[in-house]
PDB file of C-alpha atoms in Angstrom:
ATOM      1  CA  MET A   1     -13.709   1.114  10.860  1.00  0.00           C
ATOM      2  CA  THR A   2     -11.497  -2.643  10.880  1.00  0.00           C
ATOM      3  CA  ASN A   3      -8.873  -3.804   9.266  1.00  0.00           C
ATOM      4  CA  ILE A   4     -11.094  -6.118   7.550  1.00  0.00           C
ATOM      5  CA  GLU A   5     -13.634  -3.534   6.092  1.00  0.00           C
ATOM      6  CA  ILE A   6     -10.912  -1.384   4.997  1.00  0.00           C
ATOM      7  CA  ARG A   7      -9.461  -4.799   2.973  1.00  0.00           C
ATOM      8  CA  ALA A   8     -13.136  -5.306   1.774  1.00  0.00           C
ATOM      9  CA  ARG A   9     -13.577  -2.081   0.488  1.00  0.00           C
ATOM     10  CA  ALA A  10     -10.198  -1.316  -0.878  1.00  0.00           C
ATOM     11  CA  ILE A  11     -10.735  -4.192  -3.094  1.00  0.00           C
ATOM     12  CA  TYR A  12     -13.907  -3.868  -3.697  1.00  0.00           C
ATOM     13  CA  SER A  13     -14.394  -3.176  -7.692  1.00  0.00           C
ATOM     14  CA  SER A  14     -11.715  -5.606  -8.693  1.00  0.00           C
ATOM     15  CA  LEU A  15     -14.274  -8.309  -7.037  1.00  0.00           C
ATOM     16  CA  SER A  16     -16.386 -10.720  -8.903  1.00  0.00           C
ATOM     17  CA  PRO A  17     -20.157 -10.149  -9.707  1.00  0.00           C
ATOM     18  CA  VAL A  18     -20.826 -12.752  -6.981  1.00  0.00           C
ATOM     19  CA  GLU A  19     -17.914 -11.986  -4.633  1.00  0.00           C
ATOM     20  CA  LYS A  20     -19.582  -8.352  -4.553  1.00  0.00           C
ATOM     21  CA  GLN A  21     -22.685 -10.047  -2.960  1.00  0.00           C
ATOM     22  CA  VAL A  22     -20.754 -11.257  -0.406  1.00  0.00           C
ATOM     23  CA  ALA A  23     -19.021  -8.451   0.100  1.00  0.00           C
ATOM     24  CA  ASP A  24     -22.292  -6.318   0.388  1.00  0.00           C
ATOM     25  CA  TYR A  25     -23.662  -8.424   2.901  1.00  0.00           C
ATOM     26  CA  PHE A  26     -20.618  -8.349   4.942  1.00  0.00           C
ATOM     27  CA  LEU A  27     -20.148  -4.524   4.776  1.00  0.00           C
ATOM     28  CA  ASP A  28     -23.892  -4.248   5.688  1.00  0.00           C
ATOM     29  CA  ASN A  29     -23.831  -6.518   8.573  1.00  0.00           C
ATOM     30  CA  ILE A  30     -20.326  -6.835  10.383  1.00  0.00           C
ATOM     31  CA  HIS A  31     -21.605  -6.795  13.478  1.00  0.00           C
ATOM     32  CA  GLN A  32     -23.576  -9.884  13.126  1.00  0.00           C
ATOM     33  CA  VAL A  33     -21.170 -12.194  10.140  1.00  0.00           C
ATOM     34  CA  PHE A  34     -18.668 -13.782  13.104  1.00  0.00           C
ATOM     35  CA  SER A  35     -21.749 -15.520  15.210  1.00  0.00           C
ATOM     36  CA  MET A  36     -23.523 -16.827  12.114  1.00  0.00           C
ATOM     37  CA  PRO A  37     -22.606 -19.889  10.606  1.00  0.00           C
ATOM     38  CA  ILE A  38     -21.563 -20.518   6.860  1.00  0.00           C
ATOM     39  CA  ALA A  39     -24.661 -22.104   5.738  1.00  0.00           C
ATOM     40  CA  ARG A  40     -27.081 -19.181   7.323  1.00  0.00           C
ATOM     41  CA  LEU A  41     -24.105 -16.597   6.182  1.00  0.00           C
ATOM     42  CA  ALA A  42     -24.897 -18.285   2.182  1.00  0.00           C
ATOM     43  CA  ARG A  43     -28.144 -18.189   2.645  1.00  0.00           C
ATOM     44  CA  GLU A  44     -29.229 -14.467   3.807  1.00  0.00           C
ATOM     45  CA  ALA A  45     -26.311 -13.022   0.927  1.00  0.00           C
ATOM     46  CA  GLY A  46     -28.163 -15.613  -1.920  1.00  0.00           C
ATOM     47  CA  VAL A  47     -24.644 -17.100  -2.690  1.00  0.00           C
ATOM     48  CA  SER A  48     -23.007 -20.182  -2.350  1.00  0.00           C
ATOM     49  CA  GLN A  49     -20.839 -21.505   0.988  1.00  0.00           C
ATOM     50  CA  VAL A  50     -17.845 -21.875  -1.576  1.00  0.00           C
ATOM     51  CA  ALA A  51     -18.053 -18.257  -2.211  1.00  0.00           C
ATOM     52  CA  TRP A  52     -17.253 -17.075   0.709  1.00  0.00           C
ATOM     53  CA  VAL A  53     -14.585 -18.986   1.014  1.00  0.00           C
ATOM     54  CA  ARG A  54     -13.287 -17.015  -1.957  1.00  0.00           C
ATOM     55  CA  PHE A  55     -13.964 -13.723  -0.400  1.00  0.00           C
ATOM     56  CA  CYS A  56     -11.932 -14.479   2.290  1.00  0.00           C
ATOM     57  CA  LYS A  57      -9.618 -15.302   0.844  1.00  0.00           C
ATOM     58  CA  THR A  58      -9.353 -12.985  -2.048  1.00  0.00           C
ATOM     59  CA  ILE A  59      -9.145  -9.903   1.055  1.00  0.00           C
ATOM     60  CA  GLY A  60      -6.148 -12.152   2.514  1.00  0.00           C
ATOM     61  CA  PHE A  61      -7.644 -14.480   5.232  1.00  0.00           C
ATOM     62  CA  GLU A  62      -7.383 -18.473   4.925  1.00  0.00           C
ATOM     63  CA  GLY A  63     -11.148 -19.028   5.100  1.00  0.00           C
ATOM     64  CA  LEU A  64     -14.511 -17.939   7.026  1.00  0.00           C
ATOM     65  CA  LYS A  65     -12.850 -19.003  10.317  1.00  0.00           C
ATOM     66  CA  ASP A  66      -9.445 -17.242   9.955  1.00  0.00           C
ATOM     67  CA  LEU A  67     -11.860 -14.045   8.899  1.00  0.00           C
ATOM     68  CA  LYS A  68     -14.041 -14.379  11.743  1.00  0.00           C
ATOM     69  CA  LYS A  69     -11.472 -14.979  14.645  1.00  0.00           C
ATOM     70  CA  ARG A  70      -9.704 -11.685  13.126  1.00  0.00           C
ATOM     71  CA  LEU A  71     -12.616  -9.640  12.653  1.00  0.00           C
ATOM     72  CA  TYR A  72     -14.142 -10.319  16.480  1.00  0.00           C
ATOM     73  CA  ALA A  73     -11.022  -9.353  17.864  1.00  0.00           C
ATOM     74  CA  GLU A  74     -11.129  -6.430  16.075  1.00  0.00           C
ATOM     75  CA  LEU A  75     -14.289  -5.594  16.830  1.00  0.00           C
ATOM     76  CA  ASN A  76     -13.975  -5.872  20.319  1.00  0.00           C
ATOM     77  CA  GLU A  77     -10.653  -3.630  20.145  1.00  0.00           C
ATOM     78  CA  THR A  78     -12.409  -0.855  18.259  1.00  0.00           C
ATOM     79  CA  ALA A  79     -15.001  -0.845  20.859  1.00  0.00           C
ATOM     80  CA  GLY A  80     -12.719  -0.334  23.909  1.00  0.00           C
ATOM     81  CA  GLY A  81     -10.955   2.176  22.443  1.00  0.00           C
ATOM     82  CA  ARG A  82     -10.883   6.014  20.875  1.00  0.00           C
ATOM     83  CA  GLU A  83     -14.073   5.885  18.162  1.00  0.00           C
ATOM     84  CA  ALA A  84     -13.425   7.533  14.856  1.00  0.00           C
ATOM     85  CA  ASP A  85     -14.256  10.794  14.287  1.00  0.00           C
ATOM     86  CA  THR A  86     -18.424  11.391  13.028  1.00  0.00           C
ATOM     87  CA  VAL A  87     -17.154  14.040  10.520  1.00  0.00           C
ATOM     88  CA  GLU A  88     -18.673  13.154   7.270  1.00  0.00           C
ATOM     89  CA  GLN A  89     -15.572  12.975   5.202  1.00  0.00           C
ATOM     90  CA  ILE A  90     -16.874  13.737   1.544  1.00  0.00           C
ATOM     91  CA  TYR A  91     -13.901  12.502  -0.601  1.00  0.00           C
ATOM     92  CA  ALA A  92     -15.649  14.019  -3.884  1.00  0.00           C
ATOM     93  CA  ASP A  93     -14.956  15.572  -7.338  1.00  0.00           C
ATOM     94  CA  ILE A  94     -12.944  18.759  -6.820  1.00  0.00           C
ATOM     95  CA  LYS A  95     -15.682  20.657  -9.227  1.00  0.00           C
ATOM     96  CA  ASP A  96     -18.142  20.206  -5.842  1.00  0.00           C
ATOM     97  CA  PRO A  97     -18.586  23.680  -4.379  1.00  0.00           C
ATOM     98  CA  SER A  98     -17.044  24.282  -1.655  1.00  0.00           C
ATOM     99  CA  THR A  99     -15.361  27.181   0.630  1.00  0.00           C
ATOM    100  CA  ILE A 100     -11.850  26.860   1.516  1.00  0.00           C
ATOM    101  CA  ARG A 101     -12.349  25.422   4.327  1.00  0.00           C
ATOM    102  CA  GLN A 102     -14.292  22.700   3.184  1.00  0.00           C
ATOM    103  CA  THR A 103     -11.517  22.209   1.043  1.00  0.00           C
ATOM    104  CA  VAL A 104      -8.640  22.227   3.477  1.00  0.00           C
ATOM    105  CA  GLN A 105     -10.482  19.644   5.363  1.00  0.00           C
ATOM    106  CA  THR A 106     -11.545  17.178   3.042  1.00  0.00           C
ATOM    107  CA  ILE A 107      -7.708  17.109   1.906  1.00  0.00           C
ATOM    108  CA  CYS A 108      -6.204  16.906   5.568  1.00  0.00           C
ATOM    109  CA  LEU A 109      -8.804  14.404   6.392  1.00  0.00           C
ATOM    110  CA  SER A 110      -8.414  11.904   3.245  1.00  0.00           C
ATOM    111  CA  SER A 111      -4.469  12.169   3.870  1.00  0.00           C
ATOM    112  CA  VAL A 112      -4.750  11.310   7.332  1.00  0.00           C
ATOM    113  CA  GLN A 113      -7.211   7.992   7.016  1.00  0.00           C
ATOM    114  CA  ALA A 114      -4.918   6.782   3.675  1.00  0.00           C
ATOM    115  CA  ILE A 115      -2.217   6.963   6.564  1.00  0.00           C
ATOM    116  CA  GLU A 116      -4.337   5.283   9.337  1.00  0.00           C
ATOM    117  CA  GLU A 117      -5.913   2.574   7.006  1.00  0.00           C
ATOM    118  CA  THR A 118      -2.244   1.926   5.540  1.00  0.00           C
ATOM    119  CA  GLU A 119      -1.271   1.602   8.703  1.00  0.00           C
ATOM    120  CA  LYS A 120      -4.033  -1.592   9.181  1.00  0.00           C
ATOM    121  CA  ILE A 121      -3.835  -3.406   6.702  1.00  0.00           C
ATOM    122  CA  LEU A 122       0.218  -3.677   6.567  1.00  0.00           C
ATOM    123  CA  ASP A 123       1.457  -6.921   6.587  1.00  0.00           C
ATOM    124  CA  GLU A 124       5.443  -6.817   9.313  1.00  0.00           C
ATOM    125  CA  GLY A 125       5.646 -10.080   7.553  1.00  0.00           C
ATOM    126  CA  VAL A 126       5.850  -9.118   3.743  1.00  0.00           C
ATOM    127  CA  LEU A 127       7.618  -5.793   5.248  1.00  0.00           C
ATOM    128  CA  GLU A 128      10.613  -7.639   6.454  1.00  0.00           C
ATOM    129  CA  GLN A 129      10.712 -10.082   3.839  1.00  0.00           C
ATOM    130  CA  ALA A 130      11.033  -6.558   1.611  1.00  0.00           C
ATOM    131  CA  VAL A 131      13.717  -4.804   4.306  1.00  0.00           C
ATOM    132  CA  GLN A 132      15.673  -8.369   3.069  1.00  0.00           C
ATOM    133  CA  LEU A 133      15.414  -8.225   0.156  1.00  0.00           C
ATOM    134  CA  LEU A 134      16.872  -4.119   0.163  1.00  0.00           C
ATOM    135  CA  LEU A 135      19.235  -5.159   2.493  1.00  0.00           C
ATOM    136  CA  GLN A 136      21.087  -7.929   0.894  1.00  0.00           C
ATOM    137  CA  ALA A 137      20.938  -6.280  -2.916  1.00  0.00           C
ATOM    138  CA  ASP A 138      24.015  -5.707  -4.675  1.00  0.00           C
ATOM    139  CA  SER A 139      21.937  -2.476  -6.423  1.00  0.00           C
ATOM    140  CA  ILE A 140      18.460  -1.312  -6.107  1.00  0.00           C
ATOM    141  CA  LYS A 141      16.398  -0.396  -9.430  1.00  0.00           C
ATOM    142  CA  LEU A 142      13.304   1.662  -8.882  1.00  0.00           C
ATOM    143  CA  PHE A 143      10.647   2.194 -11.032  1.00  0.00           C
ATOM    144  CA  GLY A 144       7.250   4.176 -10.987  1.00  0.00           C
ATOM    145  CA  VAL A 145       5.592   6.400 -13.686  1.00  0.00           C
ATOM    146  CA  GLY A 146       3.536   9.508 -13.269  1.00  0.00           C
ATOM    147  CA  ALA A 147       3.137  10.807  -9.430  1.00  0.00           C
ATOM    148  CA  SER A 148       4.292   7.257  -8.407  1.00  0.00           C
ATOM    149  CA  ALA A 149       7.569   8.440 -10.215  1.00  0.00           C
ATOM    150  CA  LEU A 150       7.943  11.401  -7.769  1.00  0.00           C
ATOM    151  CA  VAL A 151       7.147   8.388  -4.666  1.00  0.00           C
ATOM    152  CA  ALA A 152      10.703   6.574  -6.503  1.00  0.00           C
ATOM    153  CA  GLU A 153      12.494   9.092  -6.726  1.00  0.00           C
ATOM    154  CA  ASP A 154      11.898  10.247  -3.105  1.00  0.00           C
ATOM    155  CA  PHE A 155      13.046   6.877  -2.036  1.00  0.00           C
ATOM    156  CA  TYR A 156      15.663   7.329  -4.288  1.00  0.00           C
ATOM    157  CA  GLY A 157      17.127  10.608  -2.601  1.00  0.00           C
ATOM    158  CA  LYS A 158      16.605   8.647   0.767  1.00  0.00           C
ATOM    159  CA  LEU A 159      18.431   5.405  -0.318  1.00  0.00           C
ATOM    160  CA  LEU A 160      21.502   7.595  -1.577  1.00  0.00           C
ATOM    161  CA  ARG A 161      22.023   9.086   1.557  1.00  0.00           C
ATOM    162  CA  ILE A 162      22.946   6.317   3.617  1.00  0.00           C
ATOM    163  CA  GLY A 163      25.070   4.859   0.840  1.00  0.00           C
ATOM    164  CA  LYS A 164      22.912   2.457  -1.221  1.00  0.00           C
ATOM    165  CA  ASN A 165      23.739   1.264  -4.403  1.00  0.00           C
ATOM    166  CA  VAL A 166      20.812   2.821  -5.775  1.00  0.00           C
ATOM    167  CA  PHE A 167      19.344   4.120  -9.358  1.00  0.00           C
ATOM    168  CA  PHE A 168      16.448   5.513 -10.388  1.00  0.00           C
ATOM    169  CA  SER A 169      15.362   7.907 -13.315  1.00  0.00           C
ATOM    170  CA  LYS A 170      12.099   9.532 -14.391  1.00  0.00           C
ATOM    171  CA  ASP A 171      13.006   9.031 -18.144  1.00  0.00           C
ATOM    172  CA  ILE A 172      10.747   5.384 -19.365  1.00  0.00           C
ATOM    173  CA  HIS A 173      13.637   4.755 -21.577  1.00  0.00           C
ATOM    174  CA  ILE A 174      16.171   4.644 -18.432  1.00  0.00           C
ATOM    175  CA  GLN A 175      14.069   2.642 -17.009  1.00  0.00           C
ATOM    176  CA  LEU A 176      13.456   0.044 -19.334  1.00  0.00           C
ATOM    177  CA  THR A 177      17.700  -0.300 -19.834  1.00  0.00           C
ATOM    178  CA  TYR A 178      17.222  -0.580 -15.802  1.00  0.00           C
ATOM    179  CA  GLY A 179      15.110  -3.548 -16.460  1.00  0.00           C
ATOM    180  CA  ALA A 180      17.202  -4.888 -19.388  1.00  0.00           C
ATOM    181  CA  THR A 181      20.350  -5.260 -17.083  1.00  0.00           C
ATOM    182  CA  LEU A 182      18.858  -6.250 -13.856  1.00  0.00           C
ATOM    183  CA  THR A 183      19.909  -9.820 -12.547  1.00  0.00           C
ATOM    184  CA  GLY A 184      19.411 -12.321  -9.647  1.00  0.00           C
ATOM    185  CA  ARG A 185      22.023 -10.221  -7.190  1.00  0.00           C
ATOM    186  CA  ASP A 186      19.813  -6.841  -7.492  1.00  0.00           C
ATOM    187  CA  ALA A 187      16.778  -5.479  -5.909  1.00  0.00           C
ATOM    188  CA  ALA A 188      13.677  -4.054  -7.772  1.00  0.00           C
ATOM    189  CA  VAL A 189      11.034  -1.732  -6.336  1.00  0.00           C
ATOM    190  CA  PHE A 190       7.859  -0.974  -8.279  1.00  0.00           C
ATOM    191  CA  PHE A 191       5.455   1.417  -7.209  1.00  0.00           C
ATOM    192  CA  SER A 192       2.335   2.037  -9.288  1.00  0.00           C
ATOM    193  CA  ASP A 193      -1.173   3.056  -6.958  1.00  0.00           C
ATOM    194  CA  SER A 194      -3.373   0.747  -9.312  1.00  0.00           C
ATOM    195  CA  GLY A 195      -0.930  -2.497  -9.793  1.00  0.00           C
ATOM    196  CA  THR A 196      -1.896  -2.382 -14.095  1.00  0.00           C
ATOM    197  CA  THR A 197       0.198   0.684 -14.817  1.00  0.00           C
ATOM    198  CA  ARG A 198       1.638  -1.034 -18.726  1.00  0.00           C
ATOM    199  CA  GLU A 199       5.310   0.502 -17.879  1.00  0.00           C
ATOM    200  CA  MET A 200       5.786  -1.359 -14.523  1.00  0.00           C
ATOM    201  CA  LEU A 201       4.036  -4.752 -15.928  1.00  0.00           C
ATOM    202  CA  GLU A 202       6.393  -4.590 -18.639  1.00  0.00           C
ATOM    203  CA  LEU A 203       9.846  -4.074 -16.273  1.00  0.00           C
ATOM    204  CA  MET A 204       8.265  -6.532 -13.674  1.00  0.00           C
ATOM    205  CA  GLU A 205       8.449  -8.893 -16.712  1.00  0.00           C
ATOM    206  CA  LEU A 206      11.695  -8.327 -17.398  1.00  0.00           C
ATOM    207  CA  ALA A 207      12.971  -8.821 -13.978  1.00  0.00           C
ATOM    208  CA  GLY A 208      11.003 -12.328 -13.591  1.00  0.00           C
ATOM    209  CA  LYS A 209      13.268 -12.824 -16.809  1.00  0.00           C
ATOM    210  CA  HIS A 210      16.667 -12.201 -15.599  1.00  0.00           C
ATOM    211  CA  LYS A 211      15.453 -13.836 -11.690  1.00  0.00           C
ATOM    212  CA  CYS A 212      15.326 -10.618 -10.036  1.00  0.00           C
ATOM    213  CA  PRO A 213      13.882 -10.073  -6.439  1.00  0.00           C
ATOM    214  CA  THR A 214      10.824  -7.566  -6.326  1.00  0.00           C
ATOM    215  CA  ILE A 215       8.761  -5.624  -4.616  1.00  0.00           C
ATOM    216  CA  SER A 216       5.548  -3.647  -5.620  1.00  0.00           C
ATOM    217  CA  VAL A 217       3.943  -1.218  -3.505  1.00  0.00           C
ATOM    218  CA  THR A 218       0.393  -0.667  -4.775  1.00  0.00           C
ATOM    219  CA  ARG A 219      -3.081   0.020  -3.374  1.00  0.00           C
ATOM    220  CA  PHE A 220      -5.017  -3.605  -1.790  1.00  0.00           C
ATOM    221  CA  SER A 221      -6.185  -4.891  -4.920  1.00  0.00           C
ATOM    222  CA  LYS A 222      -6.350  -7.865  -6.913  1.00  0.00           C
ATOM    223  CA  ASN A 223      -3.642  -6.010  -8.876  1.00  0.00           C
ATOM    224  CA  PRO A 224      -1.702  -7.826 -11.523  1.00  0.00           C
ATOM    225  CA  LEU A 225       1.830  -6.338 -10.518  1.00  0.00           C
ATOM    226  CA  ALA A 226       0.916  -7.579  -6.693  1.00  0.00           C
ATOM    227  CA  ARG A 227       0.417 -10.892  -7.958  1.00  0.00           C
ATOM    228  CA  LYS A 228       3.820 -10.781  -9.866  1.00  0.00           C
ATOM    229  CA  ALA A 229       6.089  -9.251  -6.948  1.00  0.00           C
ATOM    230  CA  GLN A 230       7.957 -11.314  -4.598  1.00  0.00           C
ATOM    231  CA  CYS A 231       6.653  -9.502  -1.464  1.00  0.00           C
ATOM    232  CA  ALA A 232       3.882  -7.255  -2.369  1.00  0.00           C
ATOM    233  CA  LEU A 233       3.424  -4.375   0.220  1.00  0.00           C
ATOM    234  CA  TYR A 234      -0.288  -2.649   0.179  1.00  0.00           C
ATOM    235  CA  THR A 235      -1.160   0.877   0.996  1.00  0.00           C
ATOM    236  CA  SER A 236      -5.008   2.190   1.258  1.00  0.00           C
ATOM    237  CA  SER A 237      -6.357   6.158  -0.116  1.00  0.00           C
ATOM    238  CA  PRO A 238      -9.942   6.887   0.112  1.00  0.00           C
ATOM    239  CA  GLU A 239      -9.769   8.722  -3.571  1.00  0.00           C
ATOM    240  CA  ILE A 240     -11.805   9.194  -6.406  1.00  0.00           C
ATOM    241  CA  TYR A 241      -9.367   8.335  -8.984  1.00  0.00           C
ATOM    242  CA  ARG A 242     -10.349  10.218 -12.287  1.00  0.00           C
ATOM    243  CA  ARG A 243     -10.791  13.234 -10.941  1.00  0.00           C
ATOM    244  CA  SER A 244      -9.055  14.192  -8.008  1.00  0.00           C
ATOM    245  CA  GLY A 245      -5.487  12.513  -9.036  1.00  0.00           C
ATOM    246  CA  ALA A 246      -2.891  11.268  -6.729  1.00  0.00           C
ATOM    247  CA  MET A 247      -3.818  12.822  -3.446  1.00  0.00           C
ATOM    248  CA  SER A 248      -4.017  10.460  -0.825  1.00  0.00           C
ATOM    249  CA  SER A 249      -2.765   7.540  -2.739  1.00  0.00           C
ATOM    250  CA  ARG A 250       0.788   9.200  -2.709  1.00  0.00           C
ATOM    251  CA  ILE A 251       0.735  10.742   0.729  1.00  0.00           C
ATOM    252  CA  ALA A 252      -0.048   6.210   1.702  1.00  0.00           C
ATOM    253  CA  GLN A 253       3.046   5.807  -0.872  1.00  0.00           C
ATOM    254  CA  LEU A 254       5.352   8.113   0.174  1.00  0.00           C
ATOM    255  CA  ILE A 255       4.527   6.730   4.090  1.00  0.00           C
ATOM    256  CA  MET A 256       5.595   3.021   2.573  1.00  0.00           C
ATOM    257  CA  VAL A 257       9.054   4.465   1.417  1.00  0.00           C
ATOM    258  CA  ASP A 258       9.431   5.959   5.248  1.00  0.00           C
ATOM    259  CA  ILE A 259       8.622   2.677   7.132  1.00  0.00           C
ATOM    260  CA  LEU A 260      10.996   1.330   4.507  1.00  0.00           C
ATOM    261  CA  PHE A 261      13.630   3.742   4.877  1.00  0.00           C
ATOM    262  CA  THR A 262      13.602   3.957   8.669  1.00  0.00           C
ATOM    263  CA  ILE A 263      13.885   0.325   9.125  1.00  0.00           C
ATOM    264  CA  ILE A 264      16.536  -0.020   6.631  1.00  0.00           C
ATOM    265  CA  ALA A 265      18.547   2.415   8.581  1.00  0.00           C
ATOM    266  CA  ASN A 266      17.978   0.712  11.845  1.00  0.00           C
ATOM    267  CA  ARG A 267      20.006  -1.959  10.695  1.00  0.00           C
ATOM    268  CA  ASP A 268      23.122  -0.323  10.504  1.00  0.00           C
ATOM    269  CA  TYR A 269      22.348   2.344  12.348  1.00  0.00           C
ATOM    270  CA  HIS A 270      26.014   2.873  13.585  1.00  0.00           C
ATOM    271  CA  ASN A 271      27.562   2.883   9.627  1.00  0.00           C
ATOM    272  CA  VAL A 272      24.449   4.951   8.615  1.00  0.00           C
ATOM    273  CA  ARG A 273      23.928   7.661  11.471  1.00  0.00           C
ATOM    274  CA  GLN A 274      27.721   9.498  10.286  1.00  0.00           C
ATOM    275  CA  MET A 275      26.803   9.148   6.465  1.00  0.00           C
ATOM    276  CA  LEU A 276      23.595  11.150   7.143  1.00  0.00           C
ATOM    277  CA  GLU A 277      25.460  13.794   9.220  1.00  0.00           C
ATOM    278  CA  ASP A 278      28.066  14.077   6.013  1.00  0.00           C
ATOM    279  CA  SER A 279      25.217  14.587   3.807  1.00  0.00           C
ATOM    280  CA  TYR A 280      23.691  16.975   6.082  1.00  0.00           C
ATOM    281  CA  GLU A 281      27.404  18.675   6.231  1.00  0.00           C
ATOM    282  CA  SER A 282      27.672  18.967   2.076  1.00  0.00           C
ATOM    283  CA  CYS A 283      24.438  20.588   1.805  1.00  0.00           C
ATOM    284  CA  ALA A 284      24.557  22.547   4.731  1.00  0.00           C
ATOM    285  CA  SER A 285      26.898  25.674   3.102  1.00  0.00           C
ATOM    286  CA  HIS A 286      24.139  26.425   0.676  1.00  0.00           C
ATOM    287  CA  LYS A 287      21.155  27.718   3.143  1.00  0.00           C
ATOM    288  CA  THR A 288      20.734  31.246   4.041  1.00  0.00           C
ATOM    289  CA  SER A 289      21.566  32.236   7.813  1.00  0.00           C
ATOM    290  CA  GLY A 290      18.133  34.178   6.425  1.00  0.00           C
TER     291      GLY A 290
END
């Protein structure tokens, strides 16, 4: 599956009815789109030419010409490389009957797909910008609730190990206190898979009020948290949110945390190496010999 297909599928639920018509045609005719003029595409999909341009911009391209150029390159790359496994990946309700083996395969395949698709849609320019904000900040405040709080806590622990002035609490009242005391010298990182969590949006407003640089980590969609963030980092996961809960989406967010942490640590490797060794030694005495 191409990067562009991943984007279109990820954002599908948030598209307007007309944009969904364009997306349906695009996804059903992926190998023909790059060779067809916009007038014919509009006629075939039953929409206006403007709708095609709007769809292209919604999934991150300047217009149809830009999308076609990228699509052509990706289709050629896919054709020349290893094809994806043909095993059907069923991300079904957890109530569906299945064997232990089927359950294991479904969960593992879901996690693998989340990692691969997140890598494909990652914007290196935005990632670099986010890293610079974190490196330059006097302090880093992390925000997230529910499963996203677990991801924020993981990032918190990693940044502590390399001496960063970082703050996080699962208590939403403490998070609101952090939000109220943000400054332009801090950096605020918001974790929310949907990008629509009310608490995160409220905290994002506080960050904006205090002119604090902001980074969001959400799944690829037209969500309000990403729109308001200075740097919007996107993940992708094939999840049925209402029933199966945060499974592959949490894995995708954790991968983003690992990427951010590794780049930050690499930029200050000589100092960080000693900090990592010291933090390891401080905990080593608490391990048993087996």
